[in-house]
PDB file of C-alpha atoms in Angstrom:
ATOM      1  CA  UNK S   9     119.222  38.514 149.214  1.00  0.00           C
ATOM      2  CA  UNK S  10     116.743  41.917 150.248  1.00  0.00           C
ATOM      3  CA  UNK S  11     113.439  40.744 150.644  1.00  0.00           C
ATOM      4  CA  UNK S  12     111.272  44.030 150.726  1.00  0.00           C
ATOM      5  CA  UNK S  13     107.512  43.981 151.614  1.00  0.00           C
ATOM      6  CA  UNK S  14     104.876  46.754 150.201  1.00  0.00           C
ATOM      7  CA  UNK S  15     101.562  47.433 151.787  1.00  0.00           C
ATOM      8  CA  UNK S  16      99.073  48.113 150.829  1.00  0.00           C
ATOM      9  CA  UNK S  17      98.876  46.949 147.169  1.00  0.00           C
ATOM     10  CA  UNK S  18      96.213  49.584 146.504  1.00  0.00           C
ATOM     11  CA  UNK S  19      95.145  52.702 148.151  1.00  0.00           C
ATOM     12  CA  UNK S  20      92.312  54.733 147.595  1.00  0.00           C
ATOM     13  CA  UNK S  21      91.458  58.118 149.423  1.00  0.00           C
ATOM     14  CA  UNK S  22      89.563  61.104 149.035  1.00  0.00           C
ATOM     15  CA  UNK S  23      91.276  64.107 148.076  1.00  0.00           C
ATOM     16  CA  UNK S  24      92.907  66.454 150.609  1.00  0.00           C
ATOM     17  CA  UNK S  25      92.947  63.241 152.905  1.00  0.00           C
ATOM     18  CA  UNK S  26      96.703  61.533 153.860  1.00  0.00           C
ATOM     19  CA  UNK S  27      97.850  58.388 152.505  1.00  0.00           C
ATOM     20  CA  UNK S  28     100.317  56.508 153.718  1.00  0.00           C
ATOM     21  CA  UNK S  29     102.545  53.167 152.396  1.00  0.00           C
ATOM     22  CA  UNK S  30     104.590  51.043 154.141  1.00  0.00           C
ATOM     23  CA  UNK S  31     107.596  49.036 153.282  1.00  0.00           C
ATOM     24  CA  UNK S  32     109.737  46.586 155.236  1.00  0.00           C
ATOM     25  CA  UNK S  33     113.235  44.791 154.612  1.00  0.00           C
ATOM     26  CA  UNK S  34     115.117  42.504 155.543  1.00  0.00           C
ATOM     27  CA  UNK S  35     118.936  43.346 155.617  1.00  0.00           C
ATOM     28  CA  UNK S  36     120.067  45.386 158.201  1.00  0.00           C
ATOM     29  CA  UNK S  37     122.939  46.643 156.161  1.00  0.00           C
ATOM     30  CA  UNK S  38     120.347  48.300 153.620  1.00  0.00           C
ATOM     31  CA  UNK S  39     121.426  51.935 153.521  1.00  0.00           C
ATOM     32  CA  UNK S  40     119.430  54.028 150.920  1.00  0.00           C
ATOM     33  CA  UNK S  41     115.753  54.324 150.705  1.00  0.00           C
ATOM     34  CA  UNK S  42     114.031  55.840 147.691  1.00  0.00           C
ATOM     35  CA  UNK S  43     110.245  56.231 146.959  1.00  0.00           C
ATOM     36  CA  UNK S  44     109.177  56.059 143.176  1.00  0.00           C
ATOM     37  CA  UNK S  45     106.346  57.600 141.690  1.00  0.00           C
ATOM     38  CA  UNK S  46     105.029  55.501 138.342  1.00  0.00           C
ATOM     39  CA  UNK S  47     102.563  57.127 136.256  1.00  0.00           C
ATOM     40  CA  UNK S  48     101.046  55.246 133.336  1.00  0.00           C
ATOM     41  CA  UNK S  49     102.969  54.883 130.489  1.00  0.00           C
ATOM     42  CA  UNK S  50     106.203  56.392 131.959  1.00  0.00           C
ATOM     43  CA  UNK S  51     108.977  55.586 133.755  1.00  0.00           C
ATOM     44  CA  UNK S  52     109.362  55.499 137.809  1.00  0.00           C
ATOM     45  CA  UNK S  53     109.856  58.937 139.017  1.00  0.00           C
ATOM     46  CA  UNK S  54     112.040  59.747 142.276  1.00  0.00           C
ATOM     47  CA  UNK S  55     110.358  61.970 144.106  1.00  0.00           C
ATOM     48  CA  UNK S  56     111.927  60.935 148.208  1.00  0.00           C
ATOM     49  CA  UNK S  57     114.421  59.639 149.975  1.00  0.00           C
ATOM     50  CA  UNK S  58     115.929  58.952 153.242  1.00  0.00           C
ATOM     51  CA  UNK S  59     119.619  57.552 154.175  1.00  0.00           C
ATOM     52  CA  UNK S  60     119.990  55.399 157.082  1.00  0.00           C
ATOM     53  CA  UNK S  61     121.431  57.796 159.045  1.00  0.00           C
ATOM     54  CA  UNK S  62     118.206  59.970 159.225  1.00  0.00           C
ATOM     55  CA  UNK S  63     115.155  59.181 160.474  1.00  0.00           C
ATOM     56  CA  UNK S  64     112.702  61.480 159.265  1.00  0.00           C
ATOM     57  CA  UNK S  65     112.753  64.077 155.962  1.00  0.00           C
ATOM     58  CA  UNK S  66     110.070  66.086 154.104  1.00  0.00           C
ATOM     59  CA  UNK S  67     109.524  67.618 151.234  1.00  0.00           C
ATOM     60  CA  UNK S  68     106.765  69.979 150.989  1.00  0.00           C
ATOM     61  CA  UNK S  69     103.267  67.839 150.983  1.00  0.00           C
ATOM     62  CA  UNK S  70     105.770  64.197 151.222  1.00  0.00           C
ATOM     63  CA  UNK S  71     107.767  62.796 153.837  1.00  0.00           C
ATOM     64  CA  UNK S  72     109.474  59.787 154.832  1.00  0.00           C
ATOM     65  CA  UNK S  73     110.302  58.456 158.290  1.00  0.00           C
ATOM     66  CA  UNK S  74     112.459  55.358 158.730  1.00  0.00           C
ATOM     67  CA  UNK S  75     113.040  53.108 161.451  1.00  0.00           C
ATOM     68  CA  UNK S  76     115.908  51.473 161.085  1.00  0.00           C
ATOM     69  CA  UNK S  77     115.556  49.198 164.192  1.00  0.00           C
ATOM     70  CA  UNK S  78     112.047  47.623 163.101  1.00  0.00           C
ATOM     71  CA  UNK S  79     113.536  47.398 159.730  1.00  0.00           C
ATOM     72  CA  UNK S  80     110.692  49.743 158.566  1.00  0.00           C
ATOM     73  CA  UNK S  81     110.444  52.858 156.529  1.00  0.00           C
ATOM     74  CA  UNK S  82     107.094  54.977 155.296  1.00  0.00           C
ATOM     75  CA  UNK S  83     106.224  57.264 152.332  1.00  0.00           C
ATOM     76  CA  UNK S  84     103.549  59.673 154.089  1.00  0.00           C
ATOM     77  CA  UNK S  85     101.563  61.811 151.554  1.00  0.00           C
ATOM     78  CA  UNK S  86      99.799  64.801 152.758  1.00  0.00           C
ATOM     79  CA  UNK S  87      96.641  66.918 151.613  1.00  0.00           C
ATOM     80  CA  UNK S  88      96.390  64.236 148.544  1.00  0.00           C
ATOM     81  CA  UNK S  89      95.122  65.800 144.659  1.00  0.00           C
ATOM     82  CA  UNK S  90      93.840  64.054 141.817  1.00  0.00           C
ATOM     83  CA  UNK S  91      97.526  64.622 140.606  1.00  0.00           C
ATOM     84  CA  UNK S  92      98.961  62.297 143.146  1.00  0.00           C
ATOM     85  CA  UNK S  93      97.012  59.334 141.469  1.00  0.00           C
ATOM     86  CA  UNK S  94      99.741  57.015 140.693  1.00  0.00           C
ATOM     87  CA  UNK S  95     101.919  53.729 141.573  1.00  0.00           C
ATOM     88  CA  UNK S  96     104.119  54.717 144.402  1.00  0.00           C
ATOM     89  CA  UNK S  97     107.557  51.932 144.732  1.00  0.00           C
ATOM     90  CA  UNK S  98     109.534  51.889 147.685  1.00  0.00           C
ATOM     91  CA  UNK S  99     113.464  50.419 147.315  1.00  0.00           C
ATOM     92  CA  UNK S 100     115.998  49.726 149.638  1.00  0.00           C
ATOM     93  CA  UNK S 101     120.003  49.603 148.633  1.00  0.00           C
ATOM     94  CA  UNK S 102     122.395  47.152 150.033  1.00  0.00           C
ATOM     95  CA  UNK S 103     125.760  48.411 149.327  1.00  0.00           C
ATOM     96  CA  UNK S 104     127.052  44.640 149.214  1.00  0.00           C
ATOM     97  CA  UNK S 105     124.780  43.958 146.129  1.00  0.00           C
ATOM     98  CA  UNK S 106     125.085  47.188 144.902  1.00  0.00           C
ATOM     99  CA  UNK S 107     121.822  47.259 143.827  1.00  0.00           C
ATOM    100  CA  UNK S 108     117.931  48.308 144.504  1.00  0.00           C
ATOM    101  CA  UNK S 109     115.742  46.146 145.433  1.00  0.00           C
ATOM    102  CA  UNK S 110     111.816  47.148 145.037  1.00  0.00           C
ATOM    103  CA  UNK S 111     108.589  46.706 146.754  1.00  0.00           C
ATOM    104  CA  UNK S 112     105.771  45.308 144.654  1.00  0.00           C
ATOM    105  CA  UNK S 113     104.230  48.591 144.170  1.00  0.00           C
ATOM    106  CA  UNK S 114     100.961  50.465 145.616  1.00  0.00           C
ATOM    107  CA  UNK S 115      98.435  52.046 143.250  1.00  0.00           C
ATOM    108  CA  UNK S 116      97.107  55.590 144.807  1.00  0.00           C
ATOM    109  CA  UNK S 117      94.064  56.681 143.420  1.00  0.00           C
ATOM    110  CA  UNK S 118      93.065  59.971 144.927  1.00  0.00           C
ATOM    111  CA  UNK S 119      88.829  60.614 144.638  1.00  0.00           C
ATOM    112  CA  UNK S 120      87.303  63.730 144.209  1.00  0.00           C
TER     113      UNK S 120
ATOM    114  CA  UNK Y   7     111.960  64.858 131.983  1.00  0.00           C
ATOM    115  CA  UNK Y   8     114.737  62.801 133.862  1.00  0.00           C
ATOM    116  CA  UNK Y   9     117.509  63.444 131.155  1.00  0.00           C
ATOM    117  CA  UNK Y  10     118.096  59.698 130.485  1.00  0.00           C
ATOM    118  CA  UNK Y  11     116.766  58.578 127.313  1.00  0.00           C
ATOM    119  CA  UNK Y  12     115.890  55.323 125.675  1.00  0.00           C
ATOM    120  CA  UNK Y  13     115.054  54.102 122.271  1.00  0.00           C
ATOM    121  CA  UNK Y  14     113.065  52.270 121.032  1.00  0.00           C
ATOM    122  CA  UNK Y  15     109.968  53.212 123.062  1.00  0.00           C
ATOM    123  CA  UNK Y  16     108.111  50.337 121.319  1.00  0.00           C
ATOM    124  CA  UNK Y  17     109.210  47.135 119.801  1.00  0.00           C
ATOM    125  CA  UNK Y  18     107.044  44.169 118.475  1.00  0.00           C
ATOM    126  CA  UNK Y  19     109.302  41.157 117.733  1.00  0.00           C
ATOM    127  CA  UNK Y  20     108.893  37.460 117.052  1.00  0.00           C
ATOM    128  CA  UNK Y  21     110.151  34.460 119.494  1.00  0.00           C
ATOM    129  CA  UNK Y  22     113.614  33.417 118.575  1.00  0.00           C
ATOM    130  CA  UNK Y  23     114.673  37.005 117.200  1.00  0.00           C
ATOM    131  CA  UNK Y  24     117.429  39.287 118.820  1.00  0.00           C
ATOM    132  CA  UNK Y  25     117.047  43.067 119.722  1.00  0.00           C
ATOM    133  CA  UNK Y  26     118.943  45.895 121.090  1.00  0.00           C
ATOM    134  CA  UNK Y  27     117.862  48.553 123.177  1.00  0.00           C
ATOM    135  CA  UNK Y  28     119.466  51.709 123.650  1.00  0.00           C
ATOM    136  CA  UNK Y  29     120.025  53.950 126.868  1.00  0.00           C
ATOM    137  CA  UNK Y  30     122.230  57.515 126.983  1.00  0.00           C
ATOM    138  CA  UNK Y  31     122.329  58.809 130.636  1.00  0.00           C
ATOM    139  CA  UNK Y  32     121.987  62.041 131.984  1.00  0.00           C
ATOM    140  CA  UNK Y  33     124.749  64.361 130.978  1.00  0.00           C
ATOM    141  CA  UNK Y  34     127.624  63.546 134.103  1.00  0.00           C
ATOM    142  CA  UNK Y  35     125.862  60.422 135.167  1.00  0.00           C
ATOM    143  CA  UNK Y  36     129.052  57.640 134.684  1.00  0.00           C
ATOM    144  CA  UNK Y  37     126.817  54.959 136.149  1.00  0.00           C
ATOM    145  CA  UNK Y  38     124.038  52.918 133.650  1.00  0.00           C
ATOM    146  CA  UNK Y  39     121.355  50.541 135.413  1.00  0.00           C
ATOM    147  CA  UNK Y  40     118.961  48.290 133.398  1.00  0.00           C
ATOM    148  CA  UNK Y  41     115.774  46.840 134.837  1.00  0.00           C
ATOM    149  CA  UNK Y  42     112.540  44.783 133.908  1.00  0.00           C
ATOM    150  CA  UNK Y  43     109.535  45.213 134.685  1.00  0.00           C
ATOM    151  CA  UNK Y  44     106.703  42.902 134.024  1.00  0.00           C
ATOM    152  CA  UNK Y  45     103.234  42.443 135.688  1.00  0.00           C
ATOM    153  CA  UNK Y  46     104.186  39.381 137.500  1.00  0.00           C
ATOM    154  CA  UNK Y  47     107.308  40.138 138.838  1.00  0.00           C
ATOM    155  CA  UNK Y  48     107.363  43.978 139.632  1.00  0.00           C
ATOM    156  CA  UNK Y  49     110.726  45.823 138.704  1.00  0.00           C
ATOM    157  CA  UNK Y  50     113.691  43.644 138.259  1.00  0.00           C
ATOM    158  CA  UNK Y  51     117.500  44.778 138.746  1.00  0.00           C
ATOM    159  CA  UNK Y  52     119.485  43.193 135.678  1.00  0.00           C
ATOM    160  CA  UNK Y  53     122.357  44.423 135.573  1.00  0.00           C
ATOM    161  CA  UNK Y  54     124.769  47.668 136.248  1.00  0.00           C
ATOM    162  CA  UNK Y  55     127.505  49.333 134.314  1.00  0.00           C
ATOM    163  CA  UNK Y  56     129.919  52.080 135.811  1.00  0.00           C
ATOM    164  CA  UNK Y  57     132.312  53.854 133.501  1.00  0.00           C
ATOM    165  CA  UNK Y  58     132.117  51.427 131.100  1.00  0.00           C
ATOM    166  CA  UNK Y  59     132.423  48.528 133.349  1.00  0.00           C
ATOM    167  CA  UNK Y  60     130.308  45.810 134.780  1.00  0.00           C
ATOM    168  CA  UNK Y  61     129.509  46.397 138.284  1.00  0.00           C
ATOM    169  CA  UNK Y  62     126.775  44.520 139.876  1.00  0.00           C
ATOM    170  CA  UNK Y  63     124.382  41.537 138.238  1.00  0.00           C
ATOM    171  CA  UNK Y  64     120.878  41.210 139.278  1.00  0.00           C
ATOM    172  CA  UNK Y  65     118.828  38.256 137.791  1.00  0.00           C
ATOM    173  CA  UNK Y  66     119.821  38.520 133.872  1.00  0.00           C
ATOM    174  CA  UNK Y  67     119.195  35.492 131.944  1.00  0.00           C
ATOM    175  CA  UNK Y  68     122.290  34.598 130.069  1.00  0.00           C
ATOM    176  CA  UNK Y  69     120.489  35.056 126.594  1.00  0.00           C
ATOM    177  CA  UNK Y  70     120.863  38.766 127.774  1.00  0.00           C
ATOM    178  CA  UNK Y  71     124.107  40.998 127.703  1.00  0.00           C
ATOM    179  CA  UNK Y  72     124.523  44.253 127.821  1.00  0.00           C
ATOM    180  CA  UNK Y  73     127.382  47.056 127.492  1.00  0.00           C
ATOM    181  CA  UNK Y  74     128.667  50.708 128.007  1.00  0.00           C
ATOM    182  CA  UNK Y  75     130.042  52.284 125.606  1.00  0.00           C
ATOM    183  CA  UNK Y  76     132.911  54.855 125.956  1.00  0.00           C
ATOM    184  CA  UNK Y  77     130.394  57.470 124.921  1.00  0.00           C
ATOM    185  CA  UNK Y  78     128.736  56.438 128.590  1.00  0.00           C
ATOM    186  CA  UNK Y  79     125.766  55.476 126.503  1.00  0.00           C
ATOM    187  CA  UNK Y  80     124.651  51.540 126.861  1.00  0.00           C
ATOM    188  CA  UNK Y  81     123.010  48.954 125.227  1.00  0.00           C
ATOM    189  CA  UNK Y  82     121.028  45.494 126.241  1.00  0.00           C
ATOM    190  CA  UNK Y  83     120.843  42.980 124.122  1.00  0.00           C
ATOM    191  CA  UNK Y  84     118.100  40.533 124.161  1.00  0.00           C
ATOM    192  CA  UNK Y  85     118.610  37.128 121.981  1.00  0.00           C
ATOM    193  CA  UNK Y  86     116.754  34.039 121.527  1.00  0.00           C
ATOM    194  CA  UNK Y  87     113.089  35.814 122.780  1.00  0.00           C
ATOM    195  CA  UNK Y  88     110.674  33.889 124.136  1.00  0.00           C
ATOM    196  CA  UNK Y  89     107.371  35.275 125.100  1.00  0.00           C
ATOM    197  CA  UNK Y  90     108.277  35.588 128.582  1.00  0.00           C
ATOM    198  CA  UNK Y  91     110.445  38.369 127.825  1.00  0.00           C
ATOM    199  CA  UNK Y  92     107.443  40.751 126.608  1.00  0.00           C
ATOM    200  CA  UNK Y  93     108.091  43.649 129.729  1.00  0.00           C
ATOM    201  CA  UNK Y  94     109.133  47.349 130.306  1.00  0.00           C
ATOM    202  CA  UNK Y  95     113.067  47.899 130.321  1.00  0.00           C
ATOM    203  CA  UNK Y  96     114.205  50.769 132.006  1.00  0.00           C
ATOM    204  CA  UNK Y  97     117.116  52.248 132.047  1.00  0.00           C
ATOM    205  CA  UNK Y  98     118.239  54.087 134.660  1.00  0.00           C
ATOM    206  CA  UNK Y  99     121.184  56.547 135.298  1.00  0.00           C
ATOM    207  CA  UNK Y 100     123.543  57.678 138.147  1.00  0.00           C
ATOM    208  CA  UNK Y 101     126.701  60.337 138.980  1.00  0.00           C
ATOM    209  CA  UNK Y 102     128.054  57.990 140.927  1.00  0.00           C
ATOM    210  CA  UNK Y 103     127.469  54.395 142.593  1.00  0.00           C
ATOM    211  CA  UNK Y 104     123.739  53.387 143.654  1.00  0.00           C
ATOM    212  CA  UNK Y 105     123.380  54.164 147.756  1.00  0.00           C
ATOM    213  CA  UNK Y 106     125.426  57.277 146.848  1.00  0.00           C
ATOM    214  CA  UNK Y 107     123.480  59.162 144.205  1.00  0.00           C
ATOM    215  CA  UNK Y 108     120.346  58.861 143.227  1.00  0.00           C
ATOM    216  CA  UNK Y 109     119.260  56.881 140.326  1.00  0.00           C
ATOM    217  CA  UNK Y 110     116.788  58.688 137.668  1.00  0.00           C
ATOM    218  CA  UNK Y 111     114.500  56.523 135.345  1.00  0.00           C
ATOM    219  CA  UNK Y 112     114.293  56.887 131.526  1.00  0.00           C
ATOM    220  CA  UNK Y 113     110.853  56.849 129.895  1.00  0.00           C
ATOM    221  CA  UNK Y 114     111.277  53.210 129.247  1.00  0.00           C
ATOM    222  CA  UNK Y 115     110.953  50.252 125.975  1.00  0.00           C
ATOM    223  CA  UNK Y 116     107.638  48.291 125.854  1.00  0.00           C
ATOM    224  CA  UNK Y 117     109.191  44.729 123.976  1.00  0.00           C
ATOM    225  CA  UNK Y 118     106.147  42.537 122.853  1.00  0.00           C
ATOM    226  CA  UNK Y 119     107.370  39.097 121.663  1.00  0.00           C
ATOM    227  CA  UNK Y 120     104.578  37.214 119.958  1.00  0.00           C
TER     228      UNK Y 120
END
């Protein structure tokens, strides 16, 4: 089945700095790629994604590129606030398991 | 606010019992996901339901079944609990099939088993 590797596991930065997580996979049939914000106490929040046939898209201070060739894709958070503070999950969807498959999860935490 | 809610958002039970949790999806959504998520084994696909039928299985113990009803609303049923089961299910919604649409999270149920 999708294996899919998170790094790092936690993340701190100062705010107005970028942060960036990475996430890997393993099928090469994997299509979809959404990034989940988790705040505590609620439920995973979409906030990105990317299809395979794109390699880069943004959304005001958030992008994601995607590499499809290096099996690779990256959730790239700009001028960082306290707000952004939070447990960011990549996933990947393989249309043969019809399914998501998430990363282990990377806890921001944006400093003042 | 995603638009897909769940009930109960907490439920304390004892090992052996049986409970139900309850999911409506976003007004249009026809497609119903159900996951686990637990500190040791990050969020789990269970199981998917698309108009009413069973479309995709993740790793759902057989003590666990679940359902959509024609209402598009869905249910998971957890029997026999053993402690191991104490997690966050989430339900989560759809238009269409996952890789297509987007999927949207409800707020979640915290089960405790003791």
């Amino acid at each position: 089945g999708e294996n899919v590797e998170q790094h790092p596991s936690t993340l701190s930065v100062q705010e107005g700095d970028s942060a960036v997580i990475k996430c890997t996979y393993s099928d090469s049939a994997s299509n979809y790629f959404p990034w989940y914000k988790q705040e505590l106490g609620k439920g995973p929040q979409l906030i990105i994604d990317i299809r395979s046939n794109v390699g880069e898209k943004k959304d005001q201070r958030i992008a994601v590129t995607l590499n499809k060739t290096a099996k690779h894709f990256s959730l790239h958070i700009t001028e960082t606030q306290p707000e952004d503070s939070a447990v960011y999950f990549c996933a990947v969807f393989t249309g043969g398991g019809n399914k998501l498959t998430f990363g282990t999860g990377t806890q921001l935490k944006v400093e003042l | 606010d995603s638009g897909v809610t769940q009930t109960p958002k907490h439920l304390i039970t004892a090992t052996g019992q049986r409970v139900t949790l309850r999911c409506s999806p976003r007004s249009g959504d026809l497609s119903v996901y159900w996951y686990q998520q637990s500190l040791d084994q990050g969020l789990q696909f269970l199981i998917q339901y698309y108009n009413g039928e069973e479309r995709a299985k993740g790793n759902i113990l057989e003590r666990f079944s679940a359902q959509q009803f024609p209402d598009l609303h869905s249910e998971l049923n957890l029997s026999s609990l053993e402690l191991g089961d104490s997690a966050l299910y989430f339900c989560a919604s759809s238009v269409g099939l996952a890789g297509v649409y987007e999927q949207y999270f409800g707020p979640g149920t915290r089960l405790t088993v003791t």
